Amino acid sequence: MNQQEIAALAELCKLEFNDQALEAFSEEFGAILAFVNQLAELETGDTDAYVSSLHAPLRTDSAQPGLPHEQVIRNAPETDGEGFLIPRVL
Amino acid sequence: MAEIYTLTVTELKQALADKSLSAKEIWAAFNARIDAADPHIGAFLTRTEQSPPTLEGPLSGIPFAIKDAFCTNGVRTTAGSRILDNFVPPYTATVVERLEQAGMASLGKLSMDEFAMGNANEHCAFGPVCNPQDLARVPGGSSGGSAAAVAAGMAPFALGSDTGGSVRQPAAFCGVVGFKPTYGLLSRYGLIAYASSLDTPGLLTRSVKDAQLLLPVLSGHDRHDSTSLAEAPAPARSVKGLRVGLPKEYFGEGVAQEVKVAVLRAAQTLRDLGAEVSDCSLPMTKYALPVYYLLACAEASSNLARYDGVRYGMRAEGADWSDMMTKTRTTYFGEEVKRRIMLGTFVLSAGYYDAYYLKAQKGRTLIRAEFDRAFEAYDLLLTPTSPVTAWERGSITDPISAYAADICTVSVNLGGLSAASIPCGRDSLGLPVGAQLIGNRMSDNTVLAAAAALEEAIGWDYTPVCGGKA
Amino acid sequence: MKFETVIGLEIHVELATRTKLFCDCENAFGGDQNTHCCPVCLGLPGSLPVINKHVVEFAVMTGLALDCTIDPESRMDRKNYHYPDMTKGFQTSQRYRPICTNGCLAFTSEDGTERRVGITEIHMEEDAGKLIHEGTRPVSSADYNRAAVPLIEIVTEPDLRSAEDARIFLAELRDILLELGVSDCRMEEGSMRCDVNVSVREVGGPLGTRTEIKNVNSFRSITRAIAYESRRQRELIERGGVVEQRTLRWDDAAGRTTTMRDKENSNDYRYFPEPDLPPIVLPDGMVEQLRAGLPKMPMARRAEYEAVGVPAADARLIAQTRWMRTLLDGALKLRADARTVSNTLIGPLSAFVNEGMEIPFTGAEMAEYAALVAQNKINSNGAKTLLEEMMKGGKQVDEIVREKSLLQVDDTEALKAVAVEVVSENPAAVESYLSGKEKAFTALMGAAMKKTRGKANPAVMRELILSLIVKE
């Protein structure tokens, strides 16, 4: 992968690399990709992708009190006492 | 008179029952041990306030420690990451709740590789952990703090989590027992997720008996976890006549000679106990590492998306909300975490999903099928827990080399199997070697029974150590 | 060039369950910010989802009502993207195996023809929180009360061909959802939201590039947005331009679409199966049970009413209105004249209801009333009185008729005598009428009615009077 592609990938997962870091990371990433590319050798044919054999439990629709308001916002990096504040979303 | 901190859970329970020890004494003893030993080990990230426990229950008066991956109501929980440096959960993980309901009290939260990504506890944002067997060496990871705490006698039992070997491998490196139950047996509710379909809460103890004692307390259906199992594992089969397989792929080139020797000696011990031990082959083994890394990183990249600085944890300044998220994650995530998020994002991305993620899931099906076939011929498999013993801190910096050390453990998680690591010998440097017993899903009791029998025959000395310093 | 507009809809419906999709938090509209939240819907580290059974049932019911195939083992998938209203950095939805597929909804177009719209799929997903942008500070505030509220998304095939058809289709769909009781479908409260996909093509040509229009918040906006966008695309093509696949935002005040920021357009959602949720395997018998319990669908009801003579427009209103339905259904059981009942429902009874009154009588009594009217046993005055008395409640229909002597007088001999009297007593009115003043006849009828205390059969009376004066 070239550095441009890596930068685009980083944007998807909300990470950024400065030029220096990008170069170092590109190299490492190349090695990691080569490592996982071993998988290409494996014949998987028409094997099914793994799926859990369990059934999702279906919960009864009965309301319970949630967290008290102050517990909901207690860890907020920035709050006005009611909600979670973030830089303005246009 | 043995120091209180050298006692196991079972021994403490007995002492409390016959009133030879009080809960207050026990609490004081372990806290004093932490004060003495942890400055050399660095296992504890958060200590519980120093007051004696007052909870009632069958395990009342017995303390334990918790890997910082488990949420604890009102107590800082970091997952070993700066991004959660100030996070105080408003709820407690189910497995912790069950231990507390049984009367146990937490000594504190233990260091770990950041978001459970690592096998040396060198990727903890708050500093590395030292192996009590040799302070210059790594304790293994990601539950390095848990294994070290138990090995140094700072807790008789610690909760860990195992996604690719993170309970078993540090147990092997530190010379303690590490048990990974069948996936789904122990609730994941409250366990900070790394890879959802692989994460398994696990136990670090200084005797297999302790794990046997604690398993029923911890296991059982949890309505908060949709992957939680309702059934109990099958009853234990006796060691006599047990069919044990030695898959040759786990004794190959990549495995250190001394490790092989120690584990093969354990195999012989099992024979002496009446088990039928023979060679077998699991050709899919070599694909387990890439399959594991692809799937674990894919799930992790999604599980860690929530750390965006909006609702909790640390936040960095940004020009707008998007920039704030990017700056936050870039500033507060460690390098290994970023690597895995990037890899995970990549394998799920358009154009690569089929060739990587889907292919890995197919590989997983094949690996599971291979295990199912093996478990028709064998009741258990015996392998080394790790291809090498504890390495020197700072000596492995290249990610791929680090990943390669997981070769003996990851396939167990891909299969959702049950496995235990017990110390079976030492190498020429005196470092512990772990033997791993693997059973099919729901055979946890057989795994533990065989491990207990092997442990007794081996006679390992679990006396707590602290690198000669305490 | 002759163009046709091709429209598809993606309708998000908030389900009226008691709790959210994955947790026990109350699913309620309004309330103080962040007061219906728990570790699960907040997406706190370590939290896990557990599916609400009612959501699955509502999704299946909707699928059955829309003639869909129900997947007995659907899956949930993660749709990964970052946004401040998303607590987990992904939305749990259904991409690879939605719970319902391949359905159809028929409706009557405004030109009277029947149209069918394919339902591509119905899938379950969770809603996001709300972002509030108030005040002068450059900050927004996030409220997660709505986070993880259950939604179904109904996706149609691009089978609609006009803005009006889209509106009719949506109204029909809304009627069904209301009938099922799965949602209160209030567009103004956001419990029903619609994204519109619009493209244009030459008639008979291949499908054109479509744009997706968001922020269409009312039925009126939908028709306006479609009209605007189809014209914009047509004019663009006629000028030689190319329509770009874009997500657009409808600005109702300005009456136009605007491009949304590029970020929203170029997202790779990296869908993969939700590892925290095993497959949703429907319990044995659930689908059959739900199918058996389905209420009659509005279209079927309307067809039934129309078949017995209720005019189409009235049939629609009656089918939608519970009190009207109850009365009509009850009356029809006794084979009442449907037209008479529907007229009464739409006319005088609606007037009473609009004044806040409640109807105290049953469909059976409605049938009795209708019989009297349809068989001409009471005239319009009598009918009015009867209805007023019925609205007071407590008396049987025949009791009221007897007490108030409401039966119309049909006896020609008796009426003839009255006609003769009226004509002889009102010579001025007769002359006025014969000289061309139509209105004068009313006075003669009025006098006749007075003499018969309103009970004369008006048609018969009219004929009798006319035969007397015209002869002269």
PDB file of N, CA and C in Angstrom, chain C residues 439-472:
ATOM      1  N   LYS C 439     -89.466  28.974  -6.297  1.00  0.00           N
ATOM      2  CA  LYS C 439     -89.308  29.023  -4.843  1.00  0.00           C
ATOM      3  C   LYS C 439     -90.634  28.939  -4.105  1.00  0.00           C
ATOM      4  N   ALA C 440     -91.686  29.404  -4.776  1.00  0.00           N
ATOM      5  CA  ALA C 440     -93.013  29.419  -4.126  1.00  0.00           C
ATOM      6  C   ALA C 440     -93.453  28.016  -3.716  1.00  0.00           C
ATOM      7  N   PHE C 441     -92.952  27.046  -4.401  1.00  0.00           N
ATOM      8  CA  PHE C 441     -93.340  25.665  -4.099  1.00  0.00           C
ATOM      9  C   PHE C 441     -92.924  25.273  -2.684  1.00  0.00           C
ATOM     10  N   THR C 442     -91.789  25.831  -2.263  1.00  0.00           N
ATOM     11  CA  THR C 442     -91.295  25.522  -0.925  1.00  0.00           C
ATOM     12  C   THR C 442     -92.346  25.873   0.136  1.00  0.00           C
ATOM     13  N   ALA C 443     -92.997  27.020  -0.081  1.00  0.00           N
ATOM     14  CA  ALA C 443     -94.026  27.448   0.870  1.00  0.00           C
ATOM     15  C   ALA C 443     -95.149  26.426   0.930  1.00  0.00           C
ATOM     16  N   LEU C 444     -95.529  25.889  -0.255  1.00  0.00           N
ATOM     17  CA  LEU C 444     -96.613  24.887  -0.289  1.00  0.00           C
ATOM     18  C   LEU C 444     -96.177  23.625   0.457  1.00  0.00           C
ATOM     19  N   MET C 445     -94.919  23.191   0.194  1.00  0.00           N
ATOM     20  CA  MET C 445     -94.402  21.999   0.875  1.00  0.00           C
ATOM     21  C   MET C 445     -94.326  22.235   2.376  1.00  0.00           C
ATOM     22  N   GLY C 446     -93.877  23.426   2.715  1.00  0.00           N
ATOM     23  CA  GLY C 446     -93.760  23.759   4.128  1.00  0.00           C
ATOM     24  C   GLY C 446     -95.097  23.643   4.829  1.00  0.00           C
ATOM     25  N   ALA C 447     -96.126  24.209   4.172  1.00  0.00           N
ATOM     26  CA  ALA C 447     -97.456  24.146   4.761  1.00  0.00           C
ATOM     27  C   ALA C 447     -97.909  22.707   4.921  1.00  0.00           C
ATOM     28  N   ALA C 448     -97.633  21.891   3.908  1.00  0.00           N
ATOM     29  CA  ALA C 448     -98.034  20.475   3.962  1.00  0.00           C
ATOM     30  C   ALA C 448     -97.327  19.764   5.105  1.00  0.00           C
ATOM     31  N   MET C 449     -96.066  20.038   5.261  1.00  0.00           N
ATOM     32  CA  MET C 449     -95.287  19.409   6.315  1.00  0.00           C
ATOM     33  C   MET C 449     -95.811  19.800   7.690  1.00  0.00           C
ATOM     34  N   LYS C 450     -96.184  21.086   7.767  1.00  0.00           N
ATOM     35  CA  LYS C 450     -96.702  21.566   9.041  1.00  0.00           C
ATOM     36  C   LYS C 450     -97.977  20.806   9.404  1.00  0.00           C
ATOM     37  N   LYS C 451     -98.848  20.681   8.402  1.00  0.00           N
ATOM     38  CA  LYS C 451    -100.107  19.981   8.659  1.00  0.00           C
ATOM     39  C   LYS C 451     -99.902  18.533   9.053  1.00  0.00           C
ATOM     40  N   THR C 452     -98.860  17.912   8.503  1.00  0.00           N
ATOM     41  CA  THR C 452     -98.605  16.493   8.814  1.00  0.00           C
ATOM     42  C   THR C 452     -97.566  16.343   9.916  1.00  0.00           C
ATOM     43  N   ARG C 453     -97.292  17.473  10.558  1.00  0.00           N
ATOM     44  CA  ARG C 453     -96.268  17.474  11.620  1.00  0.00           C
ATOM     45  C   ARG C 453     -94.970  16.814  11.128  1.00  0.00           C
ATOM     46  N   GLY C 454     -94.601  17.183   9.916  1.00  0.00           N
ATOM     47  CA  GLY C 454     -93.322  16.742   9.362  1.00  0.00           C
ATOM     48  C   GLY C 454     -93.286  15.296   8.920  1.00  0.00           C
ATOM     49  N   LYS C 455     -94.371  14.613   8.953  1.00  0.00           N
ATOM     50  CA  LYS C 455     -94.280  13.183   8.675  1.00  0.00           C
ATOM     51  C   LYS C 455     -94.735  12.779   7.274  1.00  0.00           C
ATOM     52  N   ALA C 456     -95.099  13.741   6.498  1.00  0.00           N
ATOM     53  CA  ALA C 456     -95.501  13.351   5.146  1.00  0.00           C
ATOM     54  C   ALA C 456     -94.302  12.881   4.378  1.00  0.00           C
ATOM     55  N   ASN C 457     -94.509  11.872   3.548  1.00  0.00           N
ATOM     56  CA  ASN C 457     -93.477  11.443   2.623  1.00  0.00           C
ATOM     57  C   ASN C 457     -93.311  12.567   1.611  1.00  0.00           C
ATOM     58  N   PRO C 458     -92.207  13.247   1.606  1.00  0.00           N
ATOM     59  CA  PRO C 458     -92.078  14.453   0.787  1.00  0.00           C
ATOM     60  C   PRO C 458     -92.270  14.193  -0.702  1.00  0.00           C
ATOM     61  N   ALA C 459     -91.758  13.076  -1.173  1.00  0.00           N
ATOM     62  CA  ALA C 459     -91.881  12.808  -2.612  1.00  0.00           C
ATOM     63  C   ALA C 459     -93.333  12.643  -3.005  1.00  0.00           C
ATOM     64  N   VAL C 460     -94.037  11.882  -2.194  1.00  0.00           N
ATOM     65  CA  VAL C 460     -95.464  11.647  -2.474  1.00  0.00           C
ATOM     66  C   VAL C 460     -96.234  12.968  -2.382  1.00  0.00           C
ATOM     67  N   MET C 461     -95.934  13.733  -1.338  1.00  0.00           N
ATOM     68  CA  MET C 461     -96.615  15.010  -1.119  1.00  0.00           C
ATOM     69  C   MET C 461     -96.402  15.934  -2.294  1.00  0.00           C
ATOM     70  N   ARG C 462     -95.206  15.981  -2.752  1.00  0.00           N
ATOM     71  CA  ARG C 462     -94.854  16.841  -3.869  1.00  0.00           C
ATOM     72  C   ARG C 462     -95.667  16.484  -5.097  1.00  0.00           C
ATOM     73  N   GLU C 463     -95.692  15.216  -5.385  1.00  0.00           N
ATOM     74  CA  GLU C 463     -96.435  14.741  -6.558  1.00  0.00           C
ATOM     75  C   GLU C 463     -97.902  15.124  -6.459  1.00  0.00           C
ATOM     76  N   LEU C 464     -98.469  14.916  -5.258  1.00  0.00           N
ATOM     77  CA  LEU C 464     -99.892  15.195  -5.058  1.00  0.00           C
ATOM     78  C   LEU C 464    -100.204  16.683  -5.267  1.00  0.00           C
ATOM     79  N   ILE C 465     -99.389  17.524  -4.685  1.00  0.00           N
ATOM     80  CA  ILE C 465     -99.619  18.972  -4.844  1.00  0.00           C
ATOM     81  C   ILE C 465     -99.501  19.361  -6.313  1.00  0.00           C
ATOM     82  N   LEU C 466     -98.459  18.897  -6.931  1.00  0.00           N
ATOM     83  CA  LEU C 466     -98.227  19.233  -8.351  1.00  0.00           C
ATOM     84  C   LEU C 466     -99.401  18.783  -9.209  1.00  0.00           C
ATOM     85  N   SER C 467     -99.830  17.554  -8.941  1.00  0.00           N
ATOM     86  CA  SER C 467    -100.930  17.037  -9.791  1.00  0.00           C
ATOM     87  C   SER C 467    -102.180  17.914  -9.634  1.00  0.00           C
ATOM     88  N   LEU C 468    -102.350  18.479  -8.433  1.00  0.00           N
ATOM     89  CA  LEU C 468    -103.521  19.340  -8.232  1.00  0.00           C
ATOM     90  C   LEU C 468    -103.381  20.688  -8.940  1.00  0.00           C
ATOM     91  N   ILE C 469    -102.228  21.332  -8.756  1.00  0.00           N
ATOM     92  CA  ILE C 469    -102.125  22.684  -9.309  1.00  0.00           C
ATOM     93  C   ILE C 469    -101.834  22.686 -10.810  1.00  0.00           C
ATOM     94  N   VAL C 470    -101.117  21.736 -11.249  1.00  0.00           N
ATOM     95  CA  VAL C 470    -100.810  21.727 -12.697  1.00  0.00           C
ATOM     96  C   VAL C 470    -102.081  21.442 -13.490  1.00  0.00           C
ATOM     97  N   LYS C 471    -102.874  20.592 -12.939  1.00  0.00           N
ATOM     98  CA  LYS C 471    -104.151  20.324 -13.614  1.00  0.00           C
ATOM     99  C   LYS C 471    -104.908  21.631 -13.854  1.00  0.00           C
ATOM    100  N   GLU C 472    -104.903  22.414 -12.774  1.00  0.00           N
ATOM    101  CA  GLU C 472    -105.643  23.656 -12.872  1.00  0.00           C
ATOM    102  C   GLU C 472    -104.954  24.559 -13.889  1.00  0.00           C
TER     103      GLU C 472
END
